[in-house]
GROMACS .gro file of C-alpha atoms in nm:
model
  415
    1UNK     CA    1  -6.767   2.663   7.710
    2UNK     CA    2  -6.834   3.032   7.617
    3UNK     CA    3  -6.829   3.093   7.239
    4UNK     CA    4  -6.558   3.384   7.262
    5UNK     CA    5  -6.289   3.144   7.322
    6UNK     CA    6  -6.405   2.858   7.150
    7UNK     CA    7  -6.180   2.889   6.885
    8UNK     CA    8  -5.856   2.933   7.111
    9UNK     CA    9  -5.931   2.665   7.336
   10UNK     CA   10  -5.789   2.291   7.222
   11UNK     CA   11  -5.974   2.157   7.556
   12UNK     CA   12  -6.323   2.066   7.598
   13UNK     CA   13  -6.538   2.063   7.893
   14UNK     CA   14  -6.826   1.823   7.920
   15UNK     CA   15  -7.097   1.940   8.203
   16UNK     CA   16  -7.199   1.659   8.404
   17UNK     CA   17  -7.610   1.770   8.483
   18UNK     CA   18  -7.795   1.621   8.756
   19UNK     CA   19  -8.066   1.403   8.828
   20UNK     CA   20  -8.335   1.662   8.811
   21UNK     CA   21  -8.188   1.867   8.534
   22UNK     CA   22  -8.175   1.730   8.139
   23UNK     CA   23  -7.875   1.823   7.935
   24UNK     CA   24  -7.971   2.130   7.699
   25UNK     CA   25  -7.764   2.230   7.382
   26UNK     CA   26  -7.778   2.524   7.239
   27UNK     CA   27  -7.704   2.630   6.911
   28UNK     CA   28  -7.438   2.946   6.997
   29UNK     CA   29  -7.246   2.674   7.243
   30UNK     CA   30  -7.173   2.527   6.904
   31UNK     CA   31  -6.846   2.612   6.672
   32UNK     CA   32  -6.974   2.699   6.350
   33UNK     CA   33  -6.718   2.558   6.205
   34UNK     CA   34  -6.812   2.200   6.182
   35UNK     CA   35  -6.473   2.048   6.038
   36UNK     CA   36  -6.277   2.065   6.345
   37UNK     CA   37  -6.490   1.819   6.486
   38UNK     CA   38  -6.495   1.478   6.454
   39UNK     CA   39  -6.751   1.197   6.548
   40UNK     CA   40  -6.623   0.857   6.617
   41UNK     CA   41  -6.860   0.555   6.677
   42UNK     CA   42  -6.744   0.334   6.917
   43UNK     CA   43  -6.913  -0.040   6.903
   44UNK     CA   44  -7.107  -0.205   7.146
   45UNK     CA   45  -7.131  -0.550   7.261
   46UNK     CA   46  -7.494  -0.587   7.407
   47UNK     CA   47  -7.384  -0.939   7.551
   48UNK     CA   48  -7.177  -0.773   7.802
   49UNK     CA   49  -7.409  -0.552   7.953
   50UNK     CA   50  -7.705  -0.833   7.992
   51UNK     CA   51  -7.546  -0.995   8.354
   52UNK     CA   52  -7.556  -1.313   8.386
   53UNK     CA   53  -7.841  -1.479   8.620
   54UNK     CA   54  -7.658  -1.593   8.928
   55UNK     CA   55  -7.943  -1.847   9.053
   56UNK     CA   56  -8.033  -1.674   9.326
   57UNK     CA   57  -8.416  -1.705   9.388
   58UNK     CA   58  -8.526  -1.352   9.594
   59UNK     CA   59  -8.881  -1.520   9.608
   60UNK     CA   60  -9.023  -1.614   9.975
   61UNK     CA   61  -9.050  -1.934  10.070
   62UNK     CA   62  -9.224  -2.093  10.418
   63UNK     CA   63  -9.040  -2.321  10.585
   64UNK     CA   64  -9.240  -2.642  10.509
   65UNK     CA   65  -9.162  -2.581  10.133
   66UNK     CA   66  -8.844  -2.497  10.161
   67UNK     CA   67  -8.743  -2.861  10.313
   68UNK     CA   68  -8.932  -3.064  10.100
   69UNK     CA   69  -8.780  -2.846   9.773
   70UNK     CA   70  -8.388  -2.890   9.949
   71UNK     CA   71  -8.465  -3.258   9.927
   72UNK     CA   72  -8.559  -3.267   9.586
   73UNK     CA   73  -8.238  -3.085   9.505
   74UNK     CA   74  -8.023  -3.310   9.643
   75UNK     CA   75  -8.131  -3.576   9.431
   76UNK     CA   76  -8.070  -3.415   9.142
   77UNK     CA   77  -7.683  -3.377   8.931
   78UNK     CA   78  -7.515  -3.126   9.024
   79UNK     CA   79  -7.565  -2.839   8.740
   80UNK     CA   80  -7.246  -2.613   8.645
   81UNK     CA   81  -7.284  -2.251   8.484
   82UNK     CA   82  -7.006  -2.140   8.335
   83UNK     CA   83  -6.968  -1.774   8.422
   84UNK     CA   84  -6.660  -1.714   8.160
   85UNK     CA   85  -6.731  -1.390   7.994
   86UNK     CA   86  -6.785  -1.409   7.644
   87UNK     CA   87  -6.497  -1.308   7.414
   88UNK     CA   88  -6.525  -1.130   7.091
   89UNK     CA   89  -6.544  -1.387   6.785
   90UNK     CA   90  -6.253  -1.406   6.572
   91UNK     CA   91  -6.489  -1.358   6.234
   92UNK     CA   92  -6.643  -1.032   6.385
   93UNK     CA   93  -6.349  -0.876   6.546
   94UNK     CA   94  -6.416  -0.514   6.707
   95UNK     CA   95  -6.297  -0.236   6.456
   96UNK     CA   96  -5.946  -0.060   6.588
   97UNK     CA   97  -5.945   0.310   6.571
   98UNK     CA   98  -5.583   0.317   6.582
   99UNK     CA   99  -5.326   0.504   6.310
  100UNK     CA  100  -5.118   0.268   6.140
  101UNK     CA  101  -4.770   0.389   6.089
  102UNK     CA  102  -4.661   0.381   5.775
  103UNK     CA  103  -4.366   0.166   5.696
  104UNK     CA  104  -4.028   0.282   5.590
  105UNK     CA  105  -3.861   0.221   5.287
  106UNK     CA  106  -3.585   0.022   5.306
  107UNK     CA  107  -3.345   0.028   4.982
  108UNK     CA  108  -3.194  -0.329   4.932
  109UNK     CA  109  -2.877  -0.332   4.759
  110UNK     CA  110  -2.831  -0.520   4.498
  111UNK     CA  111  -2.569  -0.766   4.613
  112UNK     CA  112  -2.662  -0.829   5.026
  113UNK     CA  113  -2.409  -1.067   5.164
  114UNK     CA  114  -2.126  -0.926   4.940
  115UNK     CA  115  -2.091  -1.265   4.703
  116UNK     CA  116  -1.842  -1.216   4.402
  117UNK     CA  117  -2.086  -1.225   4.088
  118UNK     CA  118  -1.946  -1.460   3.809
  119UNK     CA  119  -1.921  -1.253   3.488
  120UNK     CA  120  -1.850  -1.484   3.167
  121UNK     CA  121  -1.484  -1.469   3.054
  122UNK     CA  122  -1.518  -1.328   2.733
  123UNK     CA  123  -1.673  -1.006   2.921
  124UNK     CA  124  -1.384  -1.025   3.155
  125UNK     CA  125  -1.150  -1.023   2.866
  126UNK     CA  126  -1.339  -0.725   2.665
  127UNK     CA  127  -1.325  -0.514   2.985
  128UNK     CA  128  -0.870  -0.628   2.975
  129UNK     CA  129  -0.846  -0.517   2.608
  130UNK     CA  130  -1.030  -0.155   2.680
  131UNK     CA  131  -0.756  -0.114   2.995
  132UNK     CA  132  -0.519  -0.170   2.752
  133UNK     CA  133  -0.622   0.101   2.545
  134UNK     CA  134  -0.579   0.390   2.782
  135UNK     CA  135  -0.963   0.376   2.924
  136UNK     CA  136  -1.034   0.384   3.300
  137UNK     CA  137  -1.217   0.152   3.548
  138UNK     CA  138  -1.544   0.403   3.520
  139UNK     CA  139  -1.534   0.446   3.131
  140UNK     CA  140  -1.530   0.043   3.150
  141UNK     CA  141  -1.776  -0.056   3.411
  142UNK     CA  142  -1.998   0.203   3.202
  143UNK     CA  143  -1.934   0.021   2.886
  144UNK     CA  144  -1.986  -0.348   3.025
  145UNK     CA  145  -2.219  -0.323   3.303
  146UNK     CA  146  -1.994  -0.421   3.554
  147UNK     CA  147  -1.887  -0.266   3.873
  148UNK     CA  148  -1.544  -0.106   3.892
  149UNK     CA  149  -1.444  -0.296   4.205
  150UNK     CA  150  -1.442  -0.592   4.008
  151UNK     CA  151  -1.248  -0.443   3.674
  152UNK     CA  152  -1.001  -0.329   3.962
  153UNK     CA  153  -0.963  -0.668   4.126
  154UNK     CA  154  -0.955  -0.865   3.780
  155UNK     CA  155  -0.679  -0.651   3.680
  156UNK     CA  156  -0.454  -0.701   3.931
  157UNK     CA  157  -0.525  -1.079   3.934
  158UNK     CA  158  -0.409  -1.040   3.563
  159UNK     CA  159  -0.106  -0.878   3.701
  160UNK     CA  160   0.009  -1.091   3.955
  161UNK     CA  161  -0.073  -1.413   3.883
  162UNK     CA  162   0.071  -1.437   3.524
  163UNK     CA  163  -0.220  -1.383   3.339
  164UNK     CA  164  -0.453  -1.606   3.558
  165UNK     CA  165  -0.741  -1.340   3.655
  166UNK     CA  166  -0.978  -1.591   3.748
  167UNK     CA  167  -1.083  -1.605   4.150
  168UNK     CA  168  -0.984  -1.897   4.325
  169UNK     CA  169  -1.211  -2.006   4.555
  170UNK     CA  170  -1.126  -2.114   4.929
  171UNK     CA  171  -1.276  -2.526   5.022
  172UNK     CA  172  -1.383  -2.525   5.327
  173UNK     CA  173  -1.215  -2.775   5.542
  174UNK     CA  174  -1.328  -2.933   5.872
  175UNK     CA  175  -1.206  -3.207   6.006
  176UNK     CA  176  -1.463  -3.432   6.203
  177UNK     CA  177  -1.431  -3.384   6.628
  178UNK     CA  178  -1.518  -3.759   6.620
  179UNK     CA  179  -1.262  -3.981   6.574
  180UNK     CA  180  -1.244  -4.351   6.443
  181UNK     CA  181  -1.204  -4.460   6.792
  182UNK     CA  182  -1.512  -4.231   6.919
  183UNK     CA  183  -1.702  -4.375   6.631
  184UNK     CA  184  -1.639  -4.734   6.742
  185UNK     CA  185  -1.737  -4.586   7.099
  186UNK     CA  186  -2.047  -4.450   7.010
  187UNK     CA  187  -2.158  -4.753   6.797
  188UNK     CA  188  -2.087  -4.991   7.049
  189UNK     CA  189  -2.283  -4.799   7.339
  190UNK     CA  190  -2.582  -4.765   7.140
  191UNK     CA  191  -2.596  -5.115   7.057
  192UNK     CA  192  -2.563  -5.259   7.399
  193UNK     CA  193  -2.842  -4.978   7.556
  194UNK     CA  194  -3.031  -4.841   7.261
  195UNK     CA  195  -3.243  -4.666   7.455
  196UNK     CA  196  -2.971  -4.373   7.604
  197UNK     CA  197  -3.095  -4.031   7.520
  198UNK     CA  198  -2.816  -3.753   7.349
  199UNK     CA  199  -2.714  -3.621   7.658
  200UNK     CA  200  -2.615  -3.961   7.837
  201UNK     CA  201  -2.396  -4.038   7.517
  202UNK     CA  202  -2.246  -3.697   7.522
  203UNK     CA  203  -2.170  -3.744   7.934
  204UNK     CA  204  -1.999  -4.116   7.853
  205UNK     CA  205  -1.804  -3.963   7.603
  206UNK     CA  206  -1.703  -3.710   7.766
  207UNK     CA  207  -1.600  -4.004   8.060
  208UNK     CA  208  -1.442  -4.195   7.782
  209UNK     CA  209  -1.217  -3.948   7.596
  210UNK     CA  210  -1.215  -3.605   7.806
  211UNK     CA  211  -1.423  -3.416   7.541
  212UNK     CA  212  -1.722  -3.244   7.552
  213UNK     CA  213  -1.947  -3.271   7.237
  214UNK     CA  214  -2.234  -3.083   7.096
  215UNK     CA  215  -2.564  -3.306   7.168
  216UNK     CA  216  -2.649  -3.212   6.760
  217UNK     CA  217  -2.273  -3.338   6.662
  218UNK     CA  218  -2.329  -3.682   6.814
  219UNK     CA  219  -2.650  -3.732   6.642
  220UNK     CA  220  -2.519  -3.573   6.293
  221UNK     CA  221  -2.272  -3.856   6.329
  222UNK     CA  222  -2.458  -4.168   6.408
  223UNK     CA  223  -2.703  -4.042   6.142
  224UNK     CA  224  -2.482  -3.977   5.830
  225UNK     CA  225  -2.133  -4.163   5.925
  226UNK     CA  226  -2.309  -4.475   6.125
  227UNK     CA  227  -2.627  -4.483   5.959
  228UNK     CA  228  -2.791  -4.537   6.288
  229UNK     CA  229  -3.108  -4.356   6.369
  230UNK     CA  230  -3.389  -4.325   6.659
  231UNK     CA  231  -3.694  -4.530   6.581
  232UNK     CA  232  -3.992  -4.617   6.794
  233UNK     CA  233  -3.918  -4.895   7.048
  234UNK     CA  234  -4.121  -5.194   7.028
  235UNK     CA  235  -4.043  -5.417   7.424
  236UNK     CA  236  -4.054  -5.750   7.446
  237UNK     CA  237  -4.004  -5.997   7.715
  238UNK     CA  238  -3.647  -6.062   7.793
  239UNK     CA  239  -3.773  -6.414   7.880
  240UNK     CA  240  -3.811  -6.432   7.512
  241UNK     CA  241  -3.499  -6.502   7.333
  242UNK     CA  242  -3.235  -6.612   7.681
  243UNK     CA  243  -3.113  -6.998   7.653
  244UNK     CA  244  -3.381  -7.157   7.871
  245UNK     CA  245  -3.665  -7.080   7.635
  246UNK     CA  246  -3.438  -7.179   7.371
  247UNK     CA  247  -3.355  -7.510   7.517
  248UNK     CA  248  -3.747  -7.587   7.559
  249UNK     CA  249  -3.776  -7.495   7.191
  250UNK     CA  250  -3.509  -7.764   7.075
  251UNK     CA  251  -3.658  -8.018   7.303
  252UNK     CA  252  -4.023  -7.950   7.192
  253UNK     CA  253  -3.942  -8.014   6.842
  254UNK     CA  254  -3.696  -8.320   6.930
  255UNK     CA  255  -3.979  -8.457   7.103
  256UNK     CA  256  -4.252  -8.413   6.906
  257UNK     CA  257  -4.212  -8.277   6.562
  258UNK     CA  258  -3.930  -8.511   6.443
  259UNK     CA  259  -4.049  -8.808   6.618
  260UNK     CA  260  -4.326  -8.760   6.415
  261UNK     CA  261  -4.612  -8.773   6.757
  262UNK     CA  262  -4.727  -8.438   6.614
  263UNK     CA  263  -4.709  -8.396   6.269
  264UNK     CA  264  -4.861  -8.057   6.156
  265UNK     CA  265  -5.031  -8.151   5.831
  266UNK     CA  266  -5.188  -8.470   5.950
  267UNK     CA  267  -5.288  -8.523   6.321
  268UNK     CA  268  -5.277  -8.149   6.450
  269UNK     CA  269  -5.535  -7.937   6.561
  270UNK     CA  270  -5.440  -7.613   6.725
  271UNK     CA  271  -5.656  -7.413   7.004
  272UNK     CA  272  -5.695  -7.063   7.122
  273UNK     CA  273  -5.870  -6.739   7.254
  274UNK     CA  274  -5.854  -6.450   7.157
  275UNK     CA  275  -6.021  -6.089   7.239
  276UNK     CA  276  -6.279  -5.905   7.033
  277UNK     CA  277  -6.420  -5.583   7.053
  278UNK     CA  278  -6.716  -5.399   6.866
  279UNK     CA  279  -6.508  -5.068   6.875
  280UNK     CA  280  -6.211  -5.263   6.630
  281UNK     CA  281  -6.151  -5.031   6.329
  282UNK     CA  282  -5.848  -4.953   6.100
  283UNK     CA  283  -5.545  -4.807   6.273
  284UNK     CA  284  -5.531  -4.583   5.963
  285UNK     CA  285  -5.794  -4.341   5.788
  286UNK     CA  286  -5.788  -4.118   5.496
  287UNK     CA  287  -5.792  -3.694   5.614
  288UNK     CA  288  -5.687  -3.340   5.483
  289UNK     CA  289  -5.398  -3.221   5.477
  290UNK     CA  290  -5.338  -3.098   5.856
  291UNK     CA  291  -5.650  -3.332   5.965
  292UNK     CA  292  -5.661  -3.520   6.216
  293UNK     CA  293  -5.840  -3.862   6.061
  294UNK     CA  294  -6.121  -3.917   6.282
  295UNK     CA  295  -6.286  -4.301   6.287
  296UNK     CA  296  -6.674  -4.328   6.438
  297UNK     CA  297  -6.720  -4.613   6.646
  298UNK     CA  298  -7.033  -4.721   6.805
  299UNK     CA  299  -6.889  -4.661   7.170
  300UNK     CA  300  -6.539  -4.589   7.299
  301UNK     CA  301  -6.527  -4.858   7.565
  302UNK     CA  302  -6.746  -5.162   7.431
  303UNK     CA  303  -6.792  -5.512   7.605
  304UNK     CA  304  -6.542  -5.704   7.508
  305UNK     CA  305  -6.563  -6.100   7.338
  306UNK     CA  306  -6.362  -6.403   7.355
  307UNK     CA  307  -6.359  -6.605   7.044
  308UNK     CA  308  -6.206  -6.970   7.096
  309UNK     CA  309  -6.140  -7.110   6.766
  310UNK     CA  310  -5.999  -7.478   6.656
  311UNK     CA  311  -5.828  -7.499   6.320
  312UNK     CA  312  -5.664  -7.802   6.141
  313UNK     CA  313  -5.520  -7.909   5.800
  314UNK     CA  314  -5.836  -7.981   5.686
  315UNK     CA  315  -6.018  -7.681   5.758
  316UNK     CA  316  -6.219  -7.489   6.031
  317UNK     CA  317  -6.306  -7.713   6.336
  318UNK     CA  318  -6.487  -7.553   6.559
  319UNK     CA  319  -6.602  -7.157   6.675
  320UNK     CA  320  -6.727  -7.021   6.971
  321UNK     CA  321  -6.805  -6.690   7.125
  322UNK     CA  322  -6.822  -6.616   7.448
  323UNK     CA  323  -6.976  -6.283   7.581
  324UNK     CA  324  -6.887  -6.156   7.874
  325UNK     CA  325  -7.167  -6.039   8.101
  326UNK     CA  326  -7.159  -5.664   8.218
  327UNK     CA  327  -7.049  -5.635   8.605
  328UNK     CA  328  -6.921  -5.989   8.632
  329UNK     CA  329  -6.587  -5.985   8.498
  330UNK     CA  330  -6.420  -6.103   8.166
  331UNK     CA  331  -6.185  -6.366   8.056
  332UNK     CA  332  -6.260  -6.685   7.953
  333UNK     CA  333  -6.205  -6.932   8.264
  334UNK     CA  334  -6.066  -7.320   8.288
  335UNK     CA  335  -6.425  -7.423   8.270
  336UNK     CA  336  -6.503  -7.236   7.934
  337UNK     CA  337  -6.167  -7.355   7.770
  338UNK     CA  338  -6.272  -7.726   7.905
  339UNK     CA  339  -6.642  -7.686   7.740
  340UNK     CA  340  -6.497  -7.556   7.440
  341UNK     CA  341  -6.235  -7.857   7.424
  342UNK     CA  342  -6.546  -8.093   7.448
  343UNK     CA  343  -6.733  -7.950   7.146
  344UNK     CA  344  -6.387  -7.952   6.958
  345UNK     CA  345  -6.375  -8.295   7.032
  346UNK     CA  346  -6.705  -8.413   6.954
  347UNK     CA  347  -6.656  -8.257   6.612
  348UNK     CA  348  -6.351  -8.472   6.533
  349UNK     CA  349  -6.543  -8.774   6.647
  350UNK     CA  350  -6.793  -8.687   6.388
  351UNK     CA  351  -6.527  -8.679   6.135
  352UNK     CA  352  -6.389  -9.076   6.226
  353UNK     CA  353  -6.102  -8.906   6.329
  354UNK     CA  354  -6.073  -9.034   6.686
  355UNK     CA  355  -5.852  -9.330   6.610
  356UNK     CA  356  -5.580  -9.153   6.434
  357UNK     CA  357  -5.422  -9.060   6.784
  358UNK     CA  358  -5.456  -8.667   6.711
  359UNK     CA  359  -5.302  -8.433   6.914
  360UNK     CA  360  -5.490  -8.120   7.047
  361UNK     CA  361  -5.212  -7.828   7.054
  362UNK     CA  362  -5.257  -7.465   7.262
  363UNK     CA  363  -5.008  -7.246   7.410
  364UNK     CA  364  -4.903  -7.306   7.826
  365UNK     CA  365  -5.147  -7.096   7.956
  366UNK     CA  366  -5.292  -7.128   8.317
  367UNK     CA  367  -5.656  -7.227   8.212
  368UNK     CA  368  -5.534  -7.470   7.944
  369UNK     CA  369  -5.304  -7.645   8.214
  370UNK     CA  370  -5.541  -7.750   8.481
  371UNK     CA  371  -5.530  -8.111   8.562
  372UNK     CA  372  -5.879  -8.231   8.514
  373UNK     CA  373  -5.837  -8.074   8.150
  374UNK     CA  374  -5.537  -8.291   8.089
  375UNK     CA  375  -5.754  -8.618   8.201
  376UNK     CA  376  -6.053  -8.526   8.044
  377UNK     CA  377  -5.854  -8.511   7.709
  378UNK     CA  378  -5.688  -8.829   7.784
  379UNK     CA  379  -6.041  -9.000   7.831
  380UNK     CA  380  -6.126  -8.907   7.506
  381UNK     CA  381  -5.815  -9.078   7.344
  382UNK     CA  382  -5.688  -8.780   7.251
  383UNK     CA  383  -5.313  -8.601   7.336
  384UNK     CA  384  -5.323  -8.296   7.508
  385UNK     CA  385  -4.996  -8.080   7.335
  386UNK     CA  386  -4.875  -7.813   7.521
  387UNK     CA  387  -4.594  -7.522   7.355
  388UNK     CA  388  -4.320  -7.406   7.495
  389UNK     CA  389  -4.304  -7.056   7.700
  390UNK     CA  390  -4.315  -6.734   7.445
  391UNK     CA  391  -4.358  -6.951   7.125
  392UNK     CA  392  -4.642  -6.833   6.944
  393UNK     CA  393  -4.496  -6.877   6.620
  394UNK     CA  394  -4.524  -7.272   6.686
  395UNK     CA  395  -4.915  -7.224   6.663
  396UNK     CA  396  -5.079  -7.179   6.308
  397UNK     CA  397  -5.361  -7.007   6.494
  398UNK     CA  398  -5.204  -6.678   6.565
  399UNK     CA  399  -5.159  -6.593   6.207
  400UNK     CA  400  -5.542  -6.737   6.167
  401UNK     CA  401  -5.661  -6.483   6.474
  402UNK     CA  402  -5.443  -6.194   6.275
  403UNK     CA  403  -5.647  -6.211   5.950
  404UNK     CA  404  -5.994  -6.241   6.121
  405UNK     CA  405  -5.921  -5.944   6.281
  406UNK     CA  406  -5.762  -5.741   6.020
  407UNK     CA  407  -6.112  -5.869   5.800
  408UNK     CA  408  -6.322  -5.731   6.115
  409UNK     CA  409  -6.143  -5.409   6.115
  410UNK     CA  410  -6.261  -5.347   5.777
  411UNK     CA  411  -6.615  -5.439   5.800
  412UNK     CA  412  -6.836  -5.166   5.903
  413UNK     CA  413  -7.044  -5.150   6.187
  414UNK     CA  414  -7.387  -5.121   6.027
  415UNK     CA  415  -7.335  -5.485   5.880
   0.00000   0.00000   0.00000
């Protein structure tokens, strides 16, 4: 750039020198008037111009090396690099050069969604008497504050409606698309498959009565008008509650409980497993607001144990653990149960309490119903007593098995 027509020049041209030439400045190729220039410093993020080493070995090797090293590599894990280019930090972002715009100005008026403003009554009245003596809207909405639209529209309420200048406000009225019939529709539906989602109900109403409703309007109305809402499901076994279970139930306690051949409090002792594993904490933990609660455990996926436990009216009877070795399967087998059934048994013999005809009561499992565990009971003088299908709640034990673990839960690991 020549220095005669520096000044009327608004481009600049930058002279790209070779390899064998260095870049020379001169004073006179410079405007001496330093103000029209201006130097920006752009930053630099050094991390992105170090490349990344790609593993490639440019070294020579022979060719008896070179086998013996490919089979030594093939032993070893496989190693991944991650070649994802590093992104600026969010705490050190890179400095933007840009012009911010400035923002404009927007006036809000005083009164946005046009709402009538209540003004007390005796105001109202003040600004009635100074109509009355000859003044106008403006001389009165400069007197009182109070814009002239609303002197205007008070008057003529004062006018027409006999004195009555207050504004009557409009109820708003809606009458419900559901109907008392719908209702009953919707109520019974939900009851018989709780488990339909918003858009099946709104497709079997819409079989039921020809009309189409809003997804939000059906659940607005089981909600407020039906008081029914969604909750987590919690399945159980259909099994559970139909009349054959419920038969077994009636003849289990005919049978045994008010005969009196197993009486609870006296000649009872009840038997069962249950699973127990090192990782068992609290299902709940204290955290910050917007915190997940985080619970250290001593490994994720522990070896599990079976506890079999015997309890009776008079106390603890007998408690055994059984660890499961690694690789050869868990579970406690017929042959465990049986072994476990023997020490029970030698306890109560212990106690005197062989003669009393006692009856040994567990749930209708597979490994409690083999027949040389019946026998072997039976040699023992003892009565083997065996619940009905999905009756846990006729075994003390389960609530016993509930507060050990809730105690283990809250003991830590260190102890």
């Amino acid at each position: 750039m020549n220095s005669n027509n520096a000044n009327t020049s608004d481009l600049t041209r930058v002279a790209v020198p070779d390899e064998d030439t260095d870049m020379e400045a001169t004073n006179h190729e410079i405007d001496a008037e330093p103000s029209s220039y201006q130097v920006a410093c752009f930053p630099t993020d050094h991390t992105h111009l170090v490349q990344a080493i790609d593993g490639i070995d440019n070294t020579t090797i022979d060719d008896s090396s070179s086998s013996s090293s490919s089979e030594s590599d093939s032993d070893d894990e496989p190693h991944l690099v991650s070649i994802l280019p590093d992104t600026p930090s969010l705490e050190n972002p890179v400095p933007s050069h840009a012009v911010k715009k400035k923002k404009k100005q927007v006036r809000k008026p005083a009164n946005p969604c046009e709402k009538y403003t209540p003004h007390s009554s005796d105001l109202m009245k003040q600004s009635l008497f100074l109509k009355l003596c000859g003044h106008s809207n403006k001389e009165v909405s400069n007197m009182l504050n109070i814009p002239e639209a609303t002197i205007r529209d008070h008057c003529n309420r004062h006018q027409n409606r006999d004195g009555n200048a207050e504004p009557t406000r409009q109820k708003r009225s809606s009458s419900s698309k559901i109907t008392e019939a719908g209702s009953q529709f919707l109520i019974q539906t939900v009851t018989s498959a709780n488990t339909l989602t918003l858009q099946q109900l709104q497709q079997q109403y819409f079989k039921k009565f020809d009309l189409l409703l809003a997804s939000s309007t059906i659940y607005r109305h089981l909600v407020k008008k039906c008081r029914i809402t969604i909750k987590r499901a919690h399945p159980y076994p259909q099994r559970r509650t139909d009349d054959v279970t419920k038969d077994r139930r009636v003849t289990f306690i005919k049978d045994y409980i008010y005969s009196g051949i197993a009486d609870y409090q006296k000649n009872c002792v009840f038997v069962d497993e249950t699973p127990i594993n090192g990782n068992m904490k609290r299902n709940y933990g204290w955290a910050s607001v917007n915190q997940a609660a985080h619970v250290h455990v001593p490994q994720m996926y522990s070896c599990p144990c079976t506890m079999l436990a015997a309890i009776s009216y008079i106390g603890l009877i007998e408690v055994c653990l059984k660890i499961n070795k690694v690789g050869k399967g868990g579970g406690t087998k017929t042959n465990d149960y049986f072994a476990f059934l023997n020490c029970v048994m030698d306890c109560l013999d212990e106690k005197s309490l062989k003669d009393k005809g006692w009856n040994i009561v567990c749930n209708n499992a597979p490994i409690h119903m083999a027949h040389y565990v019946q026998s072997g009971v039976q040699k023992r003088d003892y009565r083997l007593v065996l619940l009905p299908h999905y009756s846990p709640f006729l075994n003390p034990i389960e609530t016993f098995f509930s507060k050990v673990k809730l105690l283990y839960r809250h003991v830590e690991a260190e102890s």
